[in-house]
């Protein structure tokens, strides 16, 4: 079988650092290669193609779908575009890797999943927190009663000025002058879809699906500035929510304009006999069998395809891992545990939290998903 040819949609921060940087290592070239790249910013796709040796470059996505020599796409554009671009790829018969978050709404996620089934194409939706051995191990520790009765959990993240400050955006040429303002001024912006999504995937990788949500939400920082250009904040940037998993088992989840009380992407769990805080159990490092030398729960080196040079690169290697989940699924026919159904449930939580904040009513979640038993 020939290598899967991937089309990269968007040559911004993650298209460059997560997709191209890792694809161009070439160690999996018998399984996957970068086939084409597209970006609407004039000259960016061409510059990225030249830098990373990608055979085809386009400024128009639909043209890439029509004329690109590709089997699959990795969608590396602003979140509000993911649904339309994903659906167009499915219609063109391409397999799709979605960077987080797959869609903005549950209805969009439902539509993608249904159409992908009809067209017999595969969907993998980041972030694949379910692959992290710590999450599986923590699930087992809780099931085995190490924390006694589980009482509550917490996770979340603070926006701060992470995107304004990303190193990849600081230069002046077309590959570095990448405007991040969509993160705060467009549909699908805000810290829940961008950052809290990691903690929500980790939390639900341990506890499974949630049942109900309520929240308070608003815009705390009214405008942000990138390279001297100020734009209004157009989506909530400060949301605190409460989730119910079972009777009287709750989680506090936040996507704040600034500030954080939990390790990034690594929930805190409290039980009657103890607690887990990130990768610590009752103050001691959690040692996952087979990973004795690597203690950090979010170490990318613990992911199955983050080997050799990918581990050395380190940054955004989880995006490379999720791309490889799609590649393996397409090539080997073995479904990845990084499912669109899991992403759909997290999207349901986020959308329902916003609705709860708007209406003042607790929201019942409509979706569910099944954790892969092998994880
Ligand atoms: N930046 C990060 O640290 C990071 C990390 C992990 C995942 N992600 C995810 O990756 C995705 C992209 O984020 P980013 O930070 O790379 O954004 P970015 O703003 O850096 O890059 C987006 C790119 O998409 C291009 N684009 C916009 N509209 C387009 C269209 N219609 N067709 C083709 N190209 C188009 C833009 O020109 C830009 O180059 C998001 O889903 C984000 O949540 C980002």
Tab-separated table of C-alpha atoms and ligand atoms in Angstrom:
chain	number	residue	atom	x	y	z
A	1	UNK	CA	0.000	0.000	0.000
A	2	UNK	CA	1.244	3.478	-0.910
A	3	UNK	CA	1.728	6.038	1.873
A	4	UNK	CA	-1.324	8.091	2.803
A	5	UNK	CA	-0.977	11.556	1.226
A	6	UNK	CA	-2.132	14.247	3.611
A	7	UNK	CA	-3.387	17.697	2.648
A	8	UNK	CA	-2.616	20.298	5.300
A	9	UNK	CA	-5.399	22.887	5.605
A	10	UNK	CA	-3.881	26.050	7.069
A	11	UNK	CA	-0.171	26.829	7.359
A	12	UNK	CA	-0.422	28.734	10.634
A	13	UNK	CA	0.990	27.852	14.030
A	14	UNK	CA	-0.207	24.259	14.185
A	15	UNK	CA	-0.022	23.550	10.458
A	16	UNK	CA	3.673	24.439	10.634
A	17	UNK	CA	4.627	23.137	14.092
A	18	UNK	CA	2.195	20.255	14.582
A	19	UNK	CA	1.780	18.860	11.042
A	20	UNK	CA	4.624	19.898	8.727
A	21	UNK	CA	7.470	19.921	11.249
A	22	UNK	CA	6.705	16.300	12.172
A	23	UNK	CA	5.674	15.025	8.730
A	24	UNK	CA	8.938	16.323	7.264
A	25	UNK	CA	11.003	14.149	9.637
A	26	UNK	CA	10.227	11.406	7.138
A	27	UNK	CA	10.654	8.404	9.430
A	28	UNK	CA	7.112	7.195	8.707
A	29	UNK	CA	7.320	8.063	4.981
A	30	UNK	CA	6.322	4.532	4.019
A	31	UNK	CA	3.001	5.182	5.808
A	32	UNK	CA	2.293	8.911	5.413
A	33	UNK	CA	3.595	11.909	3.441
A	34	UNK	CA	2.551	15.555	3.079
A	35	UNK	CA	0.857	15.653	-0.346
A	36	UNK	CA	-0.396	19.246	-0.519
A	37	UNK	CA	-0.945	22.363	1.551
A	38	UNK	CA	-3.392	25.234	1.316
A	39	UNK	CA	-3.790	28.578	3.053
A	40	UNK	CA	-5.856	31.638	2.153
A	41	UNK	CA	-3.140	34.080	3.202
A	42	UNK	CA	-1.370	34.976	-0.054
A	43	UNK	CA	2.009	33.281	-0.365
A	44	UNK	CA	1.836	31.331	2.916
A	45	UNK	CA	1.062	27.891	1.455
A	46	UNK	CA	3.734	28.364	-1.223
A	47	UNK	CA	6.316	29.408	1.378
A	48	UNK	CA	5.434	26.469	3.639
A	49	UNK	CA	5.562	24.031	0.714
A	50	UNK	CA	9.022	25.299	-0.217
A	51	UNK	CA	10.312	25.145	3.346
A	52	UNK	CA	9.027	21.612	4.054
A	53	UNK	CA	9.218	20.069	0.560
A	54	UNK	CA	5.467	19.648	-0.009
A	55	UNK	CA	4.693	18.855	-3.689
A	56	UNK	CA	1.567	21.022	-4.138
A	57	UNK	CA	0.446	24.395	-2.712
A	58	UNK	CA	-2.964	26.089	-3.039
A	59	UNK	CA	-4.603	29.291	-1.847
A	60	UNK	CA	-8.043	27.793	-2.280
A	61	UNK	CA	-9.204	24.834	-0.202
A	62	UNK	CA	-11.808	23.605	-2.661
A	63	UNK	CA	-9.187	23.617	-5.399
A	64	UNK	CA	-6.928	21.493	-3.191
A	65	UNK	CA	-9.779	19.034	-2.653
A	66	UNK	CA	-10.410	18.900	-6.414
A	67	UNK	CA	-6.858	18.917	-7.744
A	68	UNK	CA	-4.633	17.891	-4.852
A	69	UNK	CA	-3.084	14.443	-4.938
A	70	UNK	CA	-4.316	13.600	-1.438
A	71	UNK	CA	-6.183	10.864	0.456
A	72	UNK	CA	-6.818	12.730	3.713
A	73	UNK	CA	-6.657	16.186	5.271
A	74	UNK	CA	-5.533	17.574	8.595
A	75	UNK	CA	-7.561	20.664	9.407
A	76	UNK	CA	-5.311	23.323	10.938
A	77	UNK	CA	-7.536	26.403	10.514
A	78	UNK	CA	-9.561	28.494	13.010
A	79	UNK	CA	-12.144	26.402	14.875
A	80	UNK	CA	-15.188	28.168	13.383
A	81	UNK	CA	-14.177	26.863	9.924
A	82	UNK	CA	-13.751	23.214	10.906
A	83	UNK	CA	-17.322	22.089	10.271
A	84	UNK	CA	-17.589	23.431	6.713
A	85	UNK	CA	-14.088	22.334	5.780
A	86	UNK	CA	-14.575	18.909	7.347
A	87	UNK	CA	-17.854	18.388	5.524
A	88	UNK	CA	-16.297	19.428	2.206
A	89	UNK	CA	-13.488	16.930	2.742
A	90	UNK	CA	-15.930	14.141	3.583
A	91	UNK	CA	-17.968	14.932	0.463
A	92	UNK	CA	-14.745	14.693	-1.545
A	93	UNK	CA	-14.123	11.235	-0.024
A	94	UNK	CA	-11.119	12.312	2.079
A	95	UNK	CA	-10.387	11.030	5.572
A	96	UNK	CA	-10.169	13.837	8.124
A	97	UNK	CA	-8.044	14.684	11.148
A	98	UNK	CA	-9.515	17.628	13.059
A	99	UNK	CA	-7.388	19.729	15.306
A	100	UNK	CA	-9.274	20.603	18.447
A	101	UNK	CA	-12.036	21.458	18.660
A	102	UNK	CA	-13.740	19.443	15.905
A	103	UNK	CA	-16.826	21.688	15.687
A	104	UNK	CA	-18.539	24.461	17.650
A	105	UNK	CA	-21.910	22.714	18.091
A	106	UNK	CA	-23.311	19.277	18.775
A	107	UNK	CA	-25.504	19.485	15.661
A	108	UNK	CA	-22.417	20.079	13.510
A	109	UNK	CA	-20.612	17.130	15.121
A	110	UNK	CA	-23.653	14.885	14.558
A	111	UNK	CA	-23.793	15.888	10.892
A	112	UNK	CA	-20.102	15.173	10.290
A	113	UNK	CA	-20.221	11.785	11.992
A	114	UNK	CA	-23.328	10.737	10.066
A	115	UNK	CA	-21.979	11.850	6.681
A	116	UNK	CA	-18.572	10.247	7.293
A	117	UNK	CA	-20.305	6.938	7.936
A	118	UNK	CA	-22.266	7.243	4.688
A	119	UNK	CA	-19.148	8.131	2.716
A	120	UNK	CA	-17.051	5.493	4.511
A	121	UNK	CA	-14.307	7.915	5.484
A	122	UNK	CA	-12.548	8.005	8.853
A	123	UNK	CA	-12.591	10.888	11.321
A	124	UNK	CA	-10.040	11.407	14.096
A	125	UNK	CA	-10.637	14.397	16.371
A	126	UNK	CA	-7.944	15.882	18.608
A	127	UNK	CA	-6.996	16.114	21.385
A	128	UNK	CA	-6.204	12.432	21.880
A	129	UNK	CA	-5.865	12.722	25.645
A	130	UNK	CA	-7.386	9.247	25.856
A	131	UNK	CA	-4.061	7.899	24.522
A	132	UNK	CA	-2.065	9.239	27.452
A	133	UNK	CA	-1.095	6.312	29.698
A	134	UNK	CA	-1.581	8.428	32.835
A	135	UNK	CA	-5.259	8.901	32.080
A	136	UNK	CA	-5.828	5.173	31.637
A	137	UNK	CA	-3.815	4.438	34.765
A	138	UNK	CA	-5.696	7.043	36.825
A	139	UNK	CA	-8.967	5.517	35.668
A	140	UNK	CA	-7.821	2.141	36.976
A	141	UNK	CA	-6.561	3.608	40.273
A	142	UNK	CA	-9.980	5.165	40.843
A	143	UNK	CA	-11.804	1.976	39.838
A	144	UNK	CA	-9.567	0.015	42.229
A	145	UNK	CA	-10.589	2.315	45.094
A	146	UNK	CA	-7.206	4.015	45.638
A	147	UNK	CA	-9.035	7.292	46.359
A	148	UNK	CA	-11.847	5.656	48.341
A	149	UNK	CA	-15.159	7.068	47.139
A	150	UNK	CA	-14.565	9.628	44.405
A	151	UNK	CA	-16.174	12.932	45.423
A	152	UNK	CA	-15.212	15.652	42.949
A	153	UNK	CA	-12.731	16.705	40.271
A	154	UNK	CA	-11.469	19.927	38.729
A	155	UNK	CA	-9.819	20.924	35.479
A	156	UNK	CA	-9.456	23.924	33.203
A	157	UNK	CA	-7.122	26.524	31.769
A	158	UNK	CA	-6.576	30.264	31.547
A	159	UNK	CA	-6.153	32.113	28.241
A	160	UNK	CA	-3.639	34.669	29.470
A	161	UNK	CA	-1.793	36.002	26.424
A	162	UNK	CA	-0.639	32.596	25.163
A	163	UNK	CA	-1.579	33.103	21.510
A	164	UNK	CA	-0.383	36.697	21.271
A	165	UNK	CA	2.969	35.477	22.616
A	166	UNK	CA	3.508	32.311	20.542
A	167	UNK	CA	7.053	32.407	19.176
A	168	UNK	CA	5.972	31.316	15.699
A	169	UNK	CA	3.948	34.553	15.312
A	170	UNK	CA	6.628	37.067	16.197
A	171	UNK	CA	8.472	37.552	12.882
A	172	UNK	CA	7.496	39.652	9.873
A	173	UNK	CA	7.633	37.199	6.964
A	174	UNK	CA	4.574	35.338	5.717
A	175	UNK	CA	5.330	32.213	7.786
A	176	UNK	CA	5.625	34.182	11.011
A	177	UNK	CA	3.235	37.090	10.761
A	178	UNK	CA	0.286	34.877	11.720
A	179	UNK	CA	-2.601	36.796	13.252
A	180	UNK	CA	-4.165	34.934	16.236
A	181	UNK	CA	-7.099	37.335	16.762
A	182	UNK	CA	-9.653	34.695	15.723
A	183	UNK	CA	-8.976	33.059	19.105
A	184	UNK	CA	-10.881	35.898	20.771
A	185	UNK	CA	-12.995	37.556	18.090
A	186	UNK	CA	-14.619	34.771	16.050
A	187	UNK	CA	-17.165	31.972	16.402
A	188	UNK	CA	-15.388	29.038	18.031
A	189	UNK	CA	-12.990	31.345	19.870
A	190	UNK	CA	-12.548	31.555	23.635
A	191	UNK	CA	-10.606	29.442	26.119
A	192	UNK	CA	-13.144	26.577	26.383
A	193	UNK	CA	-12.835	25.451	22.747
A	194	UNK	CA	-9.142	26.260	22.647
A	195	UNK	CA	-7.642	25.187	25.992
A	196	UNK	CA	-10.169	23.697	28.426
A	197	UNK	CA	-10.907	21.108	25.746
A	198	UNK	CA	-7.721	19.253	26.809
A	199	UNK	CA	-8.834	18.972	30.430
A	200	UNK	CA	-12.349	17.985	29.370
A	201	UNK	CA	-10.986	15.194	27.182
A	202	UNK	CA	-8.734	14.015	30.018
A	203	UNK	CA	-11.555	14.197	32.577
A	204	UNK	CA	-13.943	12.237	30.373
A	205	UNK	CA	-11.163	9.777	29.466
A	206	UNK	CA	-11.065	8.937	33.187
A	207	UNK	CA	-14.712	9.293	34.246
A	208	UNK	CA	-16.540	8.663	30.954
A	209	UNK	CA	-19.439	10.832	29.787
A	210	UNK	CA	-21.050	13.511	31.967
A	211	UNK	CA	-24.810	13.953	32.526
A	212	UNK	CA	-25.576	17.617	33.254
A	213	UNK	CA	-23.893	21.016	33.225
A	214	UNK	CA	-24.460	24.521	34.531
A	215	UNK	CA	-22.267	27.594	34.136
A	216	UNK	CA	-21.652	31.309	34.419
A	217	UNK	CA	-19.943	32.963	31.458
A	218	UNK	CA	-19.021	36.370	30.101
A	219	UNK	CA	-16.414	38.577	28.455
A	220	UNK	CA	-13.856	39.742	30.993
A	221	UNK	CA	-11.223	41.344	28.760
A	222	UNK	CA	-13.028	43.503	26.215
A	223	UNK	CA	-10.255	43.849	23.649
A	224	UNK	CA	-6.871	42.346	22.873
A	225	UNK	CA	-3.907	43.590	20.879
A	226	UNK	CA	-1.543	41.729	18.550
A	227	UNK	CA	1.379	43.587	16.942
A	228	UNK	CA	-0.297	46.959	17.520
A	229	UNK	CA	-3.668	45.924	16.070
A	230	UNK	CA	-6.468	45.946	18.652
A	231	UNK	CA	-9.671	43.964	18.144
A	232	UNK	CA	-12.802	43.545	20.277
A	233	UNK	CA	-13.361	40.300	22.131
A	234	UNK	CA	-16.303	38.710	20.341
A	235	UNK	CA	-16.824	35.529	22.333
A	236	UNK	CA	-16.926	34.671	26.027
A	237	UNK	CA	-13.451	34.502	27.507
A	238	UNK	CA	-14.341	33.720	31.113
A	239	UNK	CA	-16.499	30.677	31.891
A	240	UNK	CA	-16.865	28.642	35.079
A	241	UNK	CA	-18.948	25.473	34.910
A	242	UNK	CA	-20.129	22.607	37.079
A	243	UNK	CA	-20.529	19.127	35.615
A	244	UNK	CA	-22.432	16.181	37.048
A	245	UNK	CA	-21.146	12.676	36.253
A	246	UNK	CA	-23.221	10.599	38.656
A	247	UNK	CA	-25.385	11.349	41.670
A	248	UNK	CA	-23.359	13.780	43.810
A	249	UNK	CA	-20.164	13.302	41.743
A	250	UNK	CA	-19.258	16.699	40.336
A	251	UNK	CA	-16.459	18.470	38.481
A	252	UNK	CA	-15.548	22.143	38.481
A	253	UNK	CA	-14.327	23.155	35.011
A	254	UNK	CA	-13.050	26.578	33.983
A	255	UNK	CA	-11.960	28.414	30.879
A	256	UNK	CA	-10.747	31.685	32.310
A	257	UNK	CA	-9.542	34.900	30.712
A	258	UNK	CA	-6.432	34.533	32.862
A	259	UNK	CA	-5.228	32.348	35.713
A	260	UNK	CA	-5.252	28.652	36.421
A	261	UNK	CA	-5.611	26.435	39.512
A	262	UNK	CA	-4.911	22.992	38.010
A	263	UNK	CA	-2.086	21.549	35.875
A	264	UNK	CA	-2.779	22.109	32.168
A	265	UNK	CA	-4.864	19.278	30.721
A	266	UNK	CA	-4.420	17.144	33.833
A	267	UNK	CA	-7.454	17.047	36.143
A	268	UNK	CA	-7.382	16.937	39.923
A	269	UNK	CA	-9.457	14.206	41.618
A	270	UNK	CA	-10.541	14.111	45.269
A	271	UNK	CA	-11.851	11.054	47.089
A	272	UNK	CA	-12.538	10.046	50.678
A	273	UNK	CA	-9.084	8.432	50.995
A	274	UNK	CA	-6.872	10.737	48.947
A	275	UNK	CA	-6.323	12.789	45.850
A	276	UNK	CA	-4.696	12.854	42.429
A	277	UNK	CA	-3.241	16.172	41.348
A	278	UNK	CA	-1.996	15.978	37.761
A	279	UNK	CA	0.592	13.208	37.875
A	280	UNK	CA	0.812	12.964	41.687
A	281	UNK	CA	-1.104	10.480	43.865
A	282	UNK	CA	-1.266	11.675	47.474
A	283	UNK	CA	1.857	13.746	46.893
A	284	UNK	CA	3.872	10.918	45.274
A	285	UNK	CA	4.601	10.662	41.524
A	286	UNK	CA	2.280	8.260	39.754
A	287	UNK	CA	4.416	5.572	38.133
A	288	UNK	CA	2.687	4.091	35.109
A	289	UNK	CA	3.812	0.510	34.392
A	290	UNK	CA	6.198	0.512	31.420
A	291	UNK	CA	7.022	4.225	31.787
A	292	UNK	CA	9.095	4.244	34.967
A	293	UNK	CA	11.589	6.768	33.584
A	294	UNK	CA	8.960	9.273	32.503
A	295	UNK	CA	6.900	10.727	35.305
A	296	UNK	CA	5.112	13.595	33.658
A	297	UNK	CA	1.545	12.678	32.741
A	298	UNK	CA	1.494	14.915	29.677
A	299	UNK	CA	4.904	13.872	28.395
A	300	UNK	CA	4.442	13.500	24.643
A	301	UNK	CA	7.145	10.815	24.687
A	302	UNK	CA	4.622	8.460	26.233
A	303	UNK	CA	2.507	8.575	23.062
A	304	UNK	CA	2.937	5.631	20.688
A	305	UNK	CA	4.212	7.471	17.584
A	306	UNK	CA	6.277	10.082	19.408
A	307	UNK	CA	9.526	8.251	18.915
A	308	UNK	CA	13.011	9.276	17.775
A	309	UNK	CA	13.125	12.760	16.280
A	310	UNK	CA	9.470	13.426	17.150
A	311	UNK	CA	10.319	13.089	20.831
A	312	UNK	CA	13.330	15.367	20.336
A	313	UNK	CA	11.132	18.002	18.644
A	314	UNK	CA	8.632	17.599	21.458
A	315	UNK	CA	6.413	20.587	20.706
A	316	UNK	CA	2.965	19.776	19.395
A	317	UNK	CA	3.928	16.108	19.069
A	318	UNK	CA	0.432	15.223	20.287
A	319	UNK	CA	-0.891	16.669	17.011
A	320	UNK	CA	1.497	14.389	15.088
A	321	UNK	CA	0.247	11.485	17.218
A	322	UNK	CA	-3.372	12.217	16.318
A	323	UNK	CA	-2.508	12.441	12.616
A	324	UNK	CA	-0.854	9.018	12.938
A	325	UNK	CA	-3.987	7.685	14.634
A	326	UNK	CA	-5.863	8.497	11.412
A	327	UNK	CA	-3.101	7.057	9.229
A	328	UNK	CA	-3.057	3.765	11.140
A	329	UNK	CA	-6.841	3.515	11.112
A	330	UNK	CA	-7.024	4.070	7.339
A	331	UNK	CA	-4.115	1.746	6.552
A	332	UNK	CA	-4.640	-1.029	9.067
A	333	UNK	CA	-8.403	-0.868	9.538
A	334	UNK	CA	-8.128	-0.770	13.318
A	335	UNK	CA	-10.310	2.025	14.755
A	336	UNK	CA	-8.474	4.647	16.787
A	337	UNK	CA	-9.675	5.385	20.331
A	338	UNK	CA	-9.351	9.102	19.434
A	339	UNK	CA	-12.912	9.274	18.203
A	340	UNK	CA	-15.189	11.944	16.788
A	341	UNK	CA	-17.836	10.640	19.222
A	342	UNK	CA	-15.644	11.531	22.210
A	343	UNK	CA	-15.003	14.985	20.728
A	344	UNK	CA	-18.742	15.382	20.120
A	345	UNK	CA	-19.450	14.786	23.826
A	346	UNK	CA	-16.901	17.422	24.855
A	347	UNK	CA	-18.431	19.842	22.324
A	348	UNK	CA	-21.858	19.084	23.825
A	349	UNK	CA	-20.476	19.994	27.277
A	350	UNK	CA	-19.050	23.302	26.037
A	351	UNK	CA	-22.086	24.326	23.996
A	352	UNK	CA	-24.446	23.296	26.813
A	353	UNK	CA	-22.385	25.255	29.355
A	354	UNK	CA	-22.796	28.395	27.260
A	355	UNK	CA	-26.534	27.703	26.953
A	356	UNK	CA	-26.792	27.165	30.710
A	357	UNK	CA	-25.094	30.514	31.291
A	358	UNK	CA	-27.435	32.275	28.867
A	359	UNK	CA	-30.646	30.729	30.177
A	360	UNK	CA	-29.825	30.230	33.844
A	361	UNK	CA	-31.018	26.634	33.448
A	362	UNK	CA	-29.064	23.446	34.131
A	363	UNK	CA	-28.623	21.573	30.822
A	364	UNK	CA	-28.975	17.827	30.290
A	365	UNK	CA	-26.273	16.579	27.948
A	366	UNK	CA	-27.633	14.913	24.822
A	367	UNK	CA	-24.582	12.941	23.718
A	368	UNK	CA	-22.524	10.077	25.018
A	369	UNK	CA	-19.547	8.027	23.919
A	370	UNK	CA	-17.879	4.746	24.786
A	371	UNK	CA	-14.300	4.597	25.987
A	372	UNK	CA	-12.253	2.039	24.092
A	373	UNK	CA	-11.725	-0.928	26.406
A	374	UNK	CA	-8.141	-1.337	25.232
A	375	UNK	CA	-7.237	2.106	26.563
B	1	LIG	N1	-1.549	27.400	18.321
B	1	LIG	C1	-1.525	26.365	19.127
B	1	LIG	O1	-0.786	26.326	20.128
B	1	LIG	C2	-2.385	25.162	18.851
B	1	LIG	C3	-2.048	23.957	19.478
B	1	LIG	C4	-2.795	22.811	19.204
B	1	LIG	C5	-3.877	22.902	18.341
B	1	LIG	N2	-4.230	24.105	17.784
B	1	LIG	C6	-5.413	24.132	16.909
B	1	LIG	O2	-4.973	24.213	15.560
B	1	LIG	C7	-5.944	24.915	14.779
B	1	LIG	C8	-5.282	26.094	14.120
B	1	LIG	O3	-4.746	26.951	15.133
B	1	LIG	P1	-3.484	27.856	14.859
B	1	LIG	O4	-3.038	28.382	16.170
B	1	LIG	O5	-2.540	27.126	13.992
B	1	LIG	O6	-4.162	29.044	14.022
B	1	LIG	P2	-3.363	30.145	13.166
B	1	LIG	O7	-4.213	31.365	13.199
B	1	LIG	O8	-1.969	30.202	13.641
B	1	LIG	O9	-3.349	29.554	11.690
B	1	LIG	C9	-4.526	29.384	10.951
B	1	LIG	C10	-4.142	29.410	9.480
B	1	LIG	O10	-5.332	29.093	8.742
B	1	LIG	C11	-5.324	29.934	7.601
B	1	LIG	N3	-6.707	30.011	7.105
B	1	LIG	C12	-7.702	30.798	7.554
B	1	LIG	N4	-8.822	30.574	6.841
B	1	LIG	C13	-8.514	29.631	5.928
B	1	LIG	C14	-9.255	28.978	4.908
B	1	LIG	N5	-10.542	29.257	4.688
B	1	LIG	N6	-8.631	28.062	4.138
B	1	LIG	C15	-7.307	27.771	4.337
B	1	LIG	N7	-6.555	28.370	5.289
B	1	LIG	C16	-7.162	29.277	6.078
B	1	LIG	C17	-4.764	31.255	8.099
B	1	LIG	O11	-4.294	32.042	7.026
B	1	LIG	C18	-3.661	30.777	9.015
B	1	LIG	O12	-2.438	30.642	8.316
B	1	LIG	C19	-7.053	25.288	15.745
B	1	LIG	O13	-8.022	24.299	15.711
B	1	LIG	C20	-6.344	25.322	17.084
B	1	LIG	O14	-7.232	25.147	18.156
B	1	LIG	C21	-3.479	25.232	17.993
